[in-house]
mmCIF file of C-alpha atoms in Angstrom:
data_model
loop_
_atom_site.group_PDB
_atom_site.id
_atom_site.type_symbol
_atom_site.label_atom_id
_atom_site.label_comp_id
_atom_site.label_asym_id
_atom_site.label_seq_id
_atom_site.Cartn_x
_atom_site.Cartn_y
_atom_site.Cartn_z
ATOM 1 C CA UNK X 6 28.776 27.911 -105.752
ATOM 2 C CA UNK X 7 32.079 29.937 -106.193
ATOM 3 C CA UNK X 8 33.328 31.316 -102.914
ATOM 4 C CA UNK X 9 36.872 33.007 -102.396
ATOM 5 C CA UNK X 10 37.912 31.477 -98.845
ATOM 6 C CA UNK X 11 41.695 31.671 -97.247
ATOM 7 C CA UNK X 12 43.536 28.599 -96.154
ATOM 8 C CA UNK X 13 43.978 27.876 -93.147
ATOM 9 C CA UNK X 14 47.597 26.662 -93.440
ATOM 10 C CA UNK X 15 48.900 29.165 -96.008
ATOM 11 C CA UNK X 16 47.292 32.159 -95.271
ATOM 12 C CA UNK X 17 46.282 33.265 -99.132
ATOM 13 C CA UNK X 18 43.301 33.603 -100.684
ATOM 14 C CA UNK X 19 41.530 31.815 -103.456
ATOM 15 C CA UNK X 20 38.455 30.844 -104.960
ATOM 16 C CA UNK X 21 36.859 27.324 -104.853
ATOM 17 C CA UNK X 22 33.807 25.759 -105.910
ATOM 18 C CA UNK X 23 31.790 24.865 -102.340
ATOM 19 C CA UNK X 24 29.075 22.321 -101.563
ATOM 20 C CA UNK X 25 26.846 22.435 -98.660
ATOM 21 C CA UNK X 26 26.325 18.829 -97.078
ATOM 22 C CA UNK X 27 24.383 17.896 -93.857
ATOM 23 C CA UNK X 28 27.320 17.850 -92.065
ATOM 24 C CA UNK X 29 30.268 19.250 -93.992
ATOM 25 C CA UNK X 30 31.080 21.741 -96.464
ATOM 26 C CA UNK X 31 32.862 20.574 -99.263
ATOM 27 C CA UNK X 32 35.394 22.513 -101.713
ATOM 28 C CA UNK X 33 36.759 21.906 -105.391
ATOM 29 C CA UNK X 34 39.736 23.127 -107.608
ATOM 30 C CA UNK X 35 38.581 24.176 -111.085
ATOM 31 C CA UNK X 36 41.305 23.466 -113.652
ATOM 32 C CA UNK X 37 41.175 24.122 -117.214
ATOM 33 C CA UNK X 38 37.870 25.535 -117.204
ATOM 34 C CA UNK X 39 36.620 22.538 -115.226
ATOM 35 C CA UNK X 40 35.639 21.201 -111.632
ATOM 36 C CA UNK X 41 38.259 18.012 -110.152
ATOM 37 C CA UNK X 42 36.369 15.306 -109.519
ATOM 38 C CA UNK X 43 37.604 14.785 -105.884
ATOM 39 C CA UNK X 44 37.107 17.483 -103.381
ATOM 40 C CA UNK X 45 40.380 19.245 -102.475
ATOM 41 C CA UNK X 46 39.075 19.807 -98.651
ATOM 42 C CA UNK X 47 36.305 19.590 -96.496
ATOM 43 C CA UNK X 48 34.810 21.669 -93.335
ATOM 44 C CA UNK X 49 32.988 19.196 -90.819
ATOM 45 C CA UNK X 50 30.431 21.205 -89.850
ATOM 46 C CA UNK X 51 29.583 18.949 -86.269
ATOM 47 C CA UNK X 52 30.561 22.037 -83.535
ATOM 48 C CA UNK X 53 31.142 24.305 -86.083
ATOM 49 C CA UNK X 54 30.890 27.948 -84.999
ATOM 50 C CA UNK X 55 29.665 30.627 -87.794
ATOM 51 C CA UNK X 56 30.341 34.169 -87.407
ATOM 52 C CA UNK X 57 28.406 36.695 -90.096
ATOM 53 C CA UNK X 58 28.814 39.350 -90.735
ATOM 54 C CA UNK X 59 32.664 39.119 -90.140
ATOM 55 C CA UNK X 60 34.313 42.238 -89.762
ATOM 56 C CA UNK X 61 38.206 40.609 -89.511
ATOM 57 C CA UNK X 62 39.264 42.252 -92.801
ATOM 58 C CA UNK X 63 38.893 46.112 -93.284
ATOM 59 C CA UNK X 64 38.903 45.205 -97.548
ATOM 60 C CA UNK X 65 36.581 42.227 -97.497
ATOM 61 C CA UNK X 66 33.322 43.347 -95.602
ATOM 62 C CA UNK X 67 31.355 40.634 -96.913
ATOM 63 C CA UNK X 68 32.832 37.677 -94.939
ATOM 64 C CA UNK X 69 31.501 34.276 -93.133
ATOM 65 C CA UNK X 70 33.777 33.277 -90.313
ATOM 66 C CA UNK X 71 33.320 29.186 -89.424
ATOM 67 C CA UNK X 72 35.630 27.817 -86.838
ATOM 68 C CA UNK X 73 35.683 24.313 -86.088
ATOM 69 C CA UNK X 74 35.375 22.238 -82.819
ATOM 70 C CA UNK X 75 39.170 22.200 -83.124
ATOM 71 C CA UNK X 76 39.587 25.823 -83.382
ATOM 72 C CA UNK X 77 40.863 25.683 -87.281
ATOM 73 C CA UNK X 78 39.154 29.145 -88.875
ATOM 74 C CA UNK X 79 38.119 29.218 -92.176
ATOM 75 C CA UNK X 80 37.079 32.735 -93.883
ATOM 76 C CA UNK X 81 34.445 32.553 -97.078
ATOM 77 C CA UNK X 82 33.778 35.886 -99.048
ATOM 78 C CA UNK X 83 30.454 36.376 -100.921
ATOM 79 C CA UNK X 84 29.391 38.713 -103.865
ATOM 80 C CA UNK X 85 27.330 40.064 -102.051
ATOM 81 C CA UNK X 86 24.450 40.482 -98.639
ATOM 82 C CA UNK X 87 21.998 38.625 -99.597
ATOM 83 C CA UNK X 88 24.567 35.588 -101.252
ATOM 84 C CA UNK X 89 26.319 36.400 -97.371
ATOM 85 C CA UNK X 90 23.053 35.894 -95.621
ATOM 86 C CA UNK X 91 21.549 33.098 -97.880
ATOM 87 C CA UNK X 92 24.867 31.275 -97.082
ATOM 88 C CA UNK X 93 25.194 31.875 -93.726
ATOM 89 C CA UNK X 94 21.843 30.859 -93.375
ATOM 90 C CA UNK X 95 21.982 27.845 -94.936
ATOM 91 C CA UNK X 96 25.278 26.831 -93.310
ATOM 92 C CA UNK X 97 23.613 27.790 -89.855
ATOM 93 C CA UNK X 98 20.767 25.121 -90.969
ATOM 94 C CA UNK X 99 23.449 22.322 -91.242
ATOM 95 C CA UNK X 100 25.113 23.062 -87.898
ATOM 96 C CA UNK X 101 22.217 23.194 -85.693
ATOM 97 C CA UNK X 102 20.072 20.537 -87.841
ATOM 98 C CA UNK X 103 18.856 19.184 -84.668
ATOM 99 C CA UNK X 104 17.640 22.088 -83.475
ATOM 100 C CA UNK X 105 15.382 24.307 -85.401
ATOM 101 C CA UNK X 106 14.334 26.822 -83.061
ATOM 102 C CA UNK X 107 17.798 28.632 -83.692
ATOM 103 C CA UNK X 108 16.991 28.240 -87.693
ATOM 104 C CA UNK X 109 13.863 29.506 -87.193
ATOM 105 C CA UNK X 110 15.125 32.478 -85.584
ATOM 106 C CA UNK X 111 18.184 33.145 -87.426
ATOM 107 C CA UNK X 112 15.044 33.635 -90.614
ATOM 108 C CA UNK X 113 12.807 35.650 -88.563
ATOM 109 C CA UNK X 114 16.330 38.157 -87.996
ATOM 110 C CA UNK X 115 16.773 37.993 -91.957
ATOM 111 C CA UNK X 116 13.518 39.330 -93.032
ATOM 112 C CA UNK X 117 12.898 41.259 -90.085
ATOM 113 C CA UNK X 118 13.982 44.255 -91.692
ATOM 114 C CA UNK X 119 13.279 45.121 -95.633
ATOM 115 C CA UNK X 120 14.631 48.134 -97.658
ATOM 116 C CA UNK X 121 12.107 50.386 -98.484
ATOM 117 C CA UNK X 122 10.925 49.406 -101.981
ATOM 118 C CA UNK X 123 13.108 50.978 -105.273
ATOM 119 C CA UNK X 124 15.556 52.414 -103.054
ATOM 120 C CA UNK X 125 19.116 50.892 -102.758
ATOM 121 C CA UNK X 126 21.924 50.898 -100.417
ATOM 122 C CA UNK X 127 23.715 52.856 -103.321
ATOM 123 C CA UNK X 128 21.403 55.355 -103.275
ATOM 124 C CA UNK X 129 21.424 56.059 -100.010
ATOM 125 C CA UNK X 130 25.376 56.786 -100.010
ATOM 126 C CA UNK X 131 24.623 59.121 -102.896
ATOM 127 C CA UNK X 132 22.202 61.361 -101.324
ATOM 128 C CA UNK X 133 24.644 61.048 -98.327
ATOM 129 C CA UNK X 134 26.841 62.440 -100.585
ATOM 130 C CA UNK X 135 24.925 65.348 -101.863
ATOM 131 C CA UNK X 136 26.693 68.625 -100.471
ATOM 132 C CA UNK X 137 23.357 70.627 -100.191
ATOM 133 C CA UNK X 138 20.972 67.682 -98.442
ATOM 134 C CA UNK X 139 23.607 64.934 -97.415
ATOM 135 C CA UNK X 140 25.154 64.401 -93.905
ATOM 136 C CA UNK X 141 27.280 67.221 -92.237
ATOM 137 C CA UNK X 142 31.200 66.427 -92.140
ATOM 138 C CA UNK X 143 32.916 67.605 -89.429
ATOM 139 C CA UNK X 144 36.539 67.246 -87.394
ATOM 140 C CA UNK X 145 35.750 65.002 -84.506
ATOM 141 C CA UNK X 146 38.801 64.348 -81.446
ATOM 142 C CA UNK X 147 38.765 60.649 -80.153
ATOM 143 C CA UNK X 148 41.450 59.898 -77.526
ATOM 144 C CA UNK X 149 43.780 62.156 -78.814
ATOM 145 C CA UNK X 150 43.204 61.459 -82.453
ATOM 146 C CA UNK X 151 41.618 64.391 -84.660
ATOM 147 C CA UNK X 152 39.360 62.856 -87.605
ATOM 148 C CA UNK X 153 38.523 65.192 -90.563
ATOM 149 C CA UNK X 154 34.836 64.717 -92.530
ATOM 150 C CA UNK X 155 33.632 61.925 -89.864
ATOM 151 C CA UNK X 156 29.890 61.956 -88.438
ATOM 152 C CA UNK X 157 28.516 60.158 -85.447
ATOM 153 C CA UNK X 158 26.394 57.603 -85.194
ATOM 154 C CA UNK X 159 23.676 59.306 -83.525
ATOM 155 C CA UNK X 160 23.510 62.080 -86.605
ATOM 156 C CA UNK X 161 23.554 58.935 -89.396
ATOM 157 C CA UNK X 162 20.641 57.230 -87.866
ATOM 158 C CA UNK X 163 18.972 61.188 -87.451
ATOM 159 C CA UNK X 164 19.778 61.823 -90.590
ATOM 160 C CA UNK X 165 18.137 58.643 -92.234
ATOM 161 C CA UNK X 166 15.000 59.174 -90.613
ATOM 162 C CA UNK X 167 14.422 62.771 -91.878
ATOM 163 C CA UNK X 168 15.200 61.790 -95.050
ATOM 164 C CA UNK X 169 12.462 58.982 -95.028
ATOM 165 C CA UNK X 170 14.555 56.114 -95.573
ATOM 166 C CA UNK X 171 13.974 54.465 -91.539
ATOM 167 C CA UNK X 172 10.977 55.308 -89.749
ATOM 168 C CA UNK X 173 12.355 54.447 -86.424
ATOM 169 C CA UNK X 174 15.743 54.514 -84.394
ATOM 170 C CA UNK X 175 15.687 50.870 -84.536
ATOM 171 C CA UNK X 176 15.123 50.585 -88.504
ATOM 172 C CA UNK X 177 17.817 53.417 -88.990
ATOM 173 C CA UNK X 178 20.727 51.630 -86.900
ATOM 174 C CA UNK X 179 19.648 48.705 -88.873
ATOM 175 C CA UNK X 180 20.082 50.521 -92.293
ATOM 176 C CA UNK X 181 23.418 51.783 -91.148
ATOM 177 C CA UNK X 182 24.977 48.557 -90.096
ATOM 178 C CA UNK X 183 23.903 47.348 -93.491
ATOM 179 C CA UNK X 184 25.937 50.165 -94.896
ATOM 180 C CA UNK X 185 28.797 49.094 -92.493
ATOM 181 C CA UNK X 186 28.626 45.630 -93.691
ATOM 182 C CA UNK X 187 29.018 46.641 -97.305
ATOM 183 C CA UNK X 188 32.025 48.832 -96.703
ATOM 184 C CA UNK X 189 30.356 52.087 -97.818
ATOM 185 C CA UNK X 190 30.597 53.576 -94.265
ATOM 186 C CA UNK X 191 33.373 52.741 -91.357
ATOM 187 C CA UNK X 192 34.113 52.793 -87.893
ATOM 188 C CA UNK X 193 36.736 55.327 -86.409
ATOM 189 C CA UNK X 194 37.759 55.887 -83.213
ATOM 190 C CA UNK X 195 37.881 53.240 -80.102
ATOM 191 C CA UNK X 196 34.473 53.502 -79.614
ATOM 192 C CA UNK X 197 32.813 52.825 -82.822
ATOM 193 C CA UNK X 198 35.581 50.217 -83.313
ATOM 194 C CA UNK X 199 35.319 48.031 -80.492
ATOM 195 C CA UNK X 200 31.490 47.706 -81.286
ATOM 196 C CA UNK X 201 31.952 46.116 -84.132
ATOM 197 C CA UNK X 202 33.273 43.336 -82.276
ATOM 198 C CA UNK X 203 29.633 42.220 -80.950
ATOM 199 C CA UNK X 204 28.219 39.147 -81.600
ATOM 200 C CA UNK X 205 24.800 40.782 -81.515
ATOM 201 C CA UNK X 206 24.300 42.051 -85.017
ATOM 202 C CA UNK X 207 21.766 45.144 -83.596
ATOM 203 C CA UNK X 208 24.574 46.295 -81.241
ATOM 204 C CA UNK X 209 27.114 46.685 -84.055
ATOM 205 C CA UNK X 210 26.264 50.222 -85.490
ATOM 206 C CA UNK X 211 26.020 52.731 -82.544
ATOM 207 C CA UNK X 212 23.310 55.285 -82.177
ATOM 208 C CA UNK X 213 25.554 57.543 -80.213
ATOM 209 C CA UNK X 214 26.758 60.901 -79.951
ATOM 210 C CA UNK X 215 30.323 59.728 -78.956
ATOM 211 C CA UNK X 216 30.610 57.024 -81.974
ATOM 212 C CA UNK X 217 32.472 58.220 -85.119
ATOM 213 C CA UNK X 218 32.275 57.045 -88.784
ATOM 214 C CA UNK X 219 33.444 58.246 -92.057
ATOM 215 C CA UNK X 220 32.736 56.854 -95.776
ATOM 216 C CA UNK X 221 34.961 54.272 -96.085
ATOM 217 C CA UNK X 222 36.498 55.345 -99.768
ATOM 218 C CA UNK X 223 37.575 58.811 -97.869
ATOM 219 C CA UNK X 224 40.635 56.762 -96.496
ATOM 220 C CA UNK X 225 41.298 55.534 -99.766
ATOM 221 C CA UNK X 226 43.549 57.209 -102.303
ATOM 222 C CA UNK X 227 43.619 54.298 -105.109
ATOM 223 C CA UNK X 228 43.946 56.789 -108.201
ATOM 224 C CA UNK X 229 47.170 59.418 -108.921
ATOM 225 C CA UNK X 230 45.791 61.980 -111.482
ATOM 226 C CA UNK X 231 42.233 63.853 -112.852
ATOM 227 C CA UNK X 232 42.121 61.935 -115.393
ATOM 228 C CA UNK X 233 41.966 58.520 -113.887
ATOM 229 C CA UNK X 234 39.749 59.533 -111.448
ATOM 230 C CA UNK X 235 37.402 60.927 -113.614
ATOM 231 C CA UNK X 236 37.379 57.786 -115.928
ATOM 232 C CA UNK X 237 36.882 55.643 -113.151
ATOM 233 C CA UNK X 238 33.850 57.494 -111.705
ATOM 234 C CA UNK X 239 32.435 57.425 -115.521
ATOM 235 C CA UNK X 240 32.713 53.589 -115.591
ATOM 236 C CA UNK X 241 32.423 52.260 -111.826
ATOM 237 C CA UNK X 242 29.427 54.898 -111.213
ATOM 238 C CA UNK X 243 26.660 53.206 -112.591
ATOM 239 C CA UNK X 244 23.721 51.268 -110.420
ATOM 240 C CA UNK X 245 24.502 47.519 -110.185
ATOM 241 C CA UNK X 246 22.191 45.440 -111.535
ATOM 242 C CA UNK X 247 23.657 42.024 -111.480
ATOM 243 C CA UNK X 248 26.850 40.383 -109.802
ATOM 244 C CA UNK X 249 28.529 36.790 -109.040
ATOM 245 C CA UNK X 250 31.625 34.563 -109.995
ATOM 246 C CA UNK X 251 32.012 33.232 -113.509
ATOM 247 C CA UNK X 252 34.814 31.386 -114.562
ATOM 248 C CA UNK X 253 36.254 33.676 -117.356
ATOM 249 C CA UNK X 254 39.300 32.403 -120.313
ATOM 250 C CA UNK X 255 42.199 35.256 -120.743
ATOM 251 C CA UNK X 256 42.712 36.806 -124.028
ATOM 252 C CA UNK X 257 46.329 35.638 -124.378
ATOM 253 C CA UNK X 258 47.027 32.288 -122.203
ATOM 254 C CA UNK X 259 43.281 31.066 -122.835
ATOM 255 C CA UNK X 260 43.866 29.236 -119.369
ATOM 256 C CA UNK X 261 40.020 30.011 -117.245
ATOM 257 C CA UNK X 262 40.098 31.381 -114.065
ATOM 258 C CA UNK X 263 37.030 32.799 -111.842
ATOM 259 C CA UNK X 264 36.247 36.127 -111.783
ATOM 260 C CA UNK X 265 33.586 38.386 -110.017
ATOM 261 C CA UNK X 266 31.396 39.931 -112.651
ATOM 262 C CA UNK X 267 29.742 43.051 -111.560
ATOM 263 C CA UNK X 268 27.067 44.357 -113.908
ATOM 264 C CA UNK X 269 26.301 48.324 -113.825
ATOM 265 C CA UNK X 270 24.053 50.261 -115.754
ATOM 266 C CA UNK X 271 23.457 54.204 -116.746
ATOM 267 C CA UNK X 272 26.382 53.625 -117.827
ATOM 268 C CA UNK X 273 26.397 49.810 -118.889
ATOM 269 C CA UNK X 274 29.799 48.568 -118.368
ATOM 270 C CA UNK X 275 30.608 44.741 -117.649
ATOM 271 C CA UNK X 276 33.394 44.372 -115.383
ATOM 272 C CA UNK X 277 35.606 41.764 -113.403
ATOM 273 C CA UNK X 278 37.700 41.797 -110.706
ATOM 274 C CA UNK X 279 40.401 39.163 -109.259
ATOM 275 C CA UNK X 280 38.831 38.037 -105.791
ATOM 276 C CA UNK X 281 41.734 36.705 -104.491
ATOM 277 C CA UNK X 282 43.121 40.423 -104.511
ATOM 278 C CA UNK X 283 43.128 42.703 -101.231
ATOM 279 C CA UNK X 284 42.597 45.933 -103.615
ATOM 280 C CA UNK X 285 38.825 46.409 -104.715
ATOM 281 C CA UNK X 286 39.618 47.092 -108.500
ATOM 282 C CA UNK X 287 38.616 45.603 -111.630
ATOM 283 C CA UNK X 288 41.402 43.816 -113.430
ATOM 284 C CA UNK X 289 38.981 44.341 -116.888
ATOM 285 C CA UNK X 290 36.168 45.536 -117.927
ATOM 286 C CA UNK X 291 34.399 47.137 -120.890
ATOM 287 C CA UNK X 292 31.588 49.112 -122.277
ATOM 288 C CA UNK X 293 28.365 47.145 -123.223
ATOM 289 C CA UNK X 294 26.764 49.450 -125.519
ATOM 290 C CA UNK X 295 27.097 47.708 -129.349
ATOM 291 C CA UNK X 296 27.621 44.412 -127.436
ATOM 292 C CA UNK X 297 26.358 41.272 -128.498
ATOM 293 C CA UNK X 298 25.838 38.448 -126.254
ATOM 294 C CA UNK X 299 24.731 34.514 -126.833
ATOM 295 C CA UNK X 300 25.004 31.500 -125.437
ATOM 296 C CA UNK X 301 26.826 28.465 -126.709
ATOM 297 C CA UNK X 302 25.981 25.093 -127.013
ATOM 298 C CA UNK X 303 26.943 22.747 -124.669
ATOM 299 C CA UNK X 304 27.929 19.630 -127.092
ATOM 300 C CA UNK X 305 31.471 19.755 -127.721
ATOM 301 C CA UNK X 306 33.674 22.532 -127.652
ATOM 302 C CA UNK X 307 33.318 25.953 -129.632
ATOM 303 C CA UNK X 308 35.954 27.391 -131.693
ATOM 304 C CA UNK X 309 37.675 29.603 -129.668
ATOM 305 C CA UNK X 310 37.688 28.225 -126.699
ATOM 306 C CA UNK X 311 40.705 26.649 -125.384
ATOM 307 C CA UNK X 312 40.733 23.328 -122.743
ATOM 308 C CA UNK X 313 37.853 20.852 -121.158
ATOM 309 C CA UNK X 314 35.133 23.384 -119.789
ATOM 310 C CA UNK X 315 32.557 22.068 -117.628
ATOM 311 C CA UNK X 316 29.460 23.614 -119.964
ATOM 312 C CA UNK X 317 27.438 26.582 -119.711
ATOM 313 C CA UNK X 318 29.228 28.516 -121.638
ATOM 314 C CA UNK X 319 28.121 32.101 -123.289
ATOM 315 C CA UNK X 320 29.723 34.665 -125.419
ATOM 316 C CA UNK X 321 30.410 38.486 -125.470
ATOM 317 C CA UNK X 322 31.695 40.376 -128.747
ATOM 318 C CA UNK X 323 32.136 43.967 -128.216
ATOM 319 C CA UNK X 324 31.787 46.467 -130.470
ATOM 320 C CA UNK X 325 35.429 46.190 -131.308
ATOM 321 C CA UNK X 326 35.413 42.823 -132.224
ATOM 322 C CA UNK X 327 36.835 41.152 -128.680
ATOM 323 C CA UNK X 328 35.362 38.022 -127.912
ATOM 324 C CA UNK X 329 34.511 36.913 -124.319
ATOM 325 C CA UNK X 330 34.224 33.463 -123.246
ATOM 326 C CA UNK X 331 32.477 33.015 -119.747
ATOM 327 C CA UNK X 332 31.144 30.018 -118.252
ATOM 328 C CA UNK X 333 28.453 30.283 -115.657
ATOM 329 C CA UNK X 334 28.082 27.646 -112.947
ATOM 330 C CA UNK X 335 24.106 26.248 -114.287
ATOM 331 C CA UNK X 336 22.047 26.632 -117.322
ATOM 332 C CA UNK X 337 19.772 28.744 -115.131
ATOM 333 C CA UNK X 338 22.398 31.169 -114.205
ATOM 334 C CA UNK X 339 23.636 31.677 -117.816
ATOM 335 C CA UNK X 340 20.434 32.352 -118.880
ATOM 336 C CA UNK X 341 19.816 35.186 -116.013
ATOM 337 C CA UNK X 342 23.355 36.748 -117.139
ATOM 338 C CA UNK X 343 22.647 36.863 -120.422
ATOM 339 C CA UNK X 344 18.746 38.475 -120.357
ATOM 340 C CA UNK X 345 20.785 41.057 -117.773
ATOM 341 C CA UNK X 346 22.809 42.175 -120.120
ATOM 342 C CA UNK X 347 20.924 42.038 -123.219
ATOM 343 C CA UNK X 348 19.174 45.216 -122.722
ATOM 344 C CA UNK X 349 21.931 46.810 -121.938
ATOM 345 C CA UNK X 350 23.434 46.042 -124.913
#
């Protein structure tokens, strides 16, 4: 699949197609719409360390860290957790192949812990939110340093079991470093910091009185006026239903380049974002409602659609009459985009 990863020579990001041998991980170039036939690297997996969650890069919570028996690093960003986990997971498979006590442990971690059914991570930070029922803010000191609308670790996890969403300590610091991991919550302070650096995934988030955190977008000022801020709530507020990296041909150079689609409904808006960026905002985007949406048939190439494209390919017209050309990476995956958006629609 698509993962954004940064060289390891020059230090910028970008995305590549990635294939999971036995004992190396292999990556592509897509040009024109379509995968090179000869890898452009390769990882060798053989004393391969991973590292995940890797918490390196304040804008990219969602990180794998593998470092080779030569000490070359190598960072890989997912869409998501669960693409993070099912990754890192699979990766961890490859490098300890002849040992599968440590796979069977590393799945026994995964699904140790389970979100309470119908409730999601963003629902959570929204009753956080709530100014009646969410979690006190207050000024906290640290070393010196004065933090305004912060809250320890010890009220999160208190807070998340009298609201019902953790029934134990144990199940609330767990909750909470999931929140950590997906950059809606982060650390301040030394303390709170420095924890982060643990390799032991449980000893991340701290259930302490001394530990500060804050939501993460309260250090972030990305919008200048009322009116951008409001239309940005409107569109980026809705629940997401559905993301991943398509590859995606621009309106005006036709050339195809991948894009991470995030899918949000109540309100349905479509929208994609660059993932080699640092900044967390969509470069496009647009409402769904009055949308139609097909797929297109993989023998030859469709009017309107510029270069070699590897297949897969489905269509979005909006209700103004702007046609989208997207390519998904399988004929399974184009079908689960398209019956996603559909009802939207």
């Amino acid at each position: 699949g698509f993962l954004p990863f940064q060289g390891h020579i020059v230090r910028n990001w970008k995305v590549r197609w990635f294939v999971l041998l036995q004992d190396k991980l292999l990556y592509y170039k897509i040009e024109g719409g379509k995968k090179e036939p000869s890898p452009k690297g390769r990882i060798l997996l053989d004393g391969c360390t991973i590292t995940c969650p890797c918490l390196e890069y304040e804008n990219r919570p969602l990180l794998i860290k593998l470092k080779t028996k030569t000490n070359t690093d190598y960072f890989l960003e997912c869409c998501s957790r669960e693409e993070r986990d099912s990754w890192a997971l699979d990766i961890t498979g490859a490098i300890h192949a002849g040992h599968p006590v440590q796979v069977q442990e590393l799945h026994r971690m995964k699904n140790s812990f389970k979100l309470l059914e119908n409730i999601s991570l963003h629902d959570i930070v929204e009753r956080m939110y709530d100014s009646s029922t969410g979690i006190k803010l207050t000024r906290n000191l640290d070393q010196g340093n004065r933090y305004k609308e912060t809250f320890t670790g010890s009220a999160l996890v208190d807070w998340l079991i009298s609201n019902s969403f953790a029934v134990s300590r144990f199940e609330a610091v767990t909750l909470a470093s999931m929140l950590m991991d997906e950059n809606f919550i982060r650390p301040v302070g030394v303390r709170s910091t420095e924890a982060t650096r643990s390799s032991d995934p449980s000893e991340k988030f701290l259930d302490d009185s001394t530990a500060l955190y804050m939501f993460a977008e309260s250090s972030k000022k990305n919008t200048s006026s009322k009116e951008e801020i409001h239309f940005n709530i409107s569109e980026l507020s809705g629940t997401i239903v559905k993301q991943g990296f398509l590859v995606k041909q621009g309106h005006k150079r036709k050339n195809w380049k991948v894009r991470k689609f995030v899918l949000r409904a109540d309100p349905a808006f479509l929208h994609y974002y660059d993932p080699t960026k640092e900044e967390n905002k969509p470069v496009g985007g647009f409402s769904l409602r009055g949308c139609l949406v097909s797929a297109l048939e993989d023998n030859g190439v469709p009017a309107g659609v510029k270069g070699n494209v590897q297949g897969n390919l489905f269509k979005i017209i909006t209700k103004n009459d702007i046609h989208y050309y997207i390519q998904a990476s399988s004929k399974a995956e184009r079908v689960q985009w398209i019956e996603a958006i559909k009802p939207l629609t």
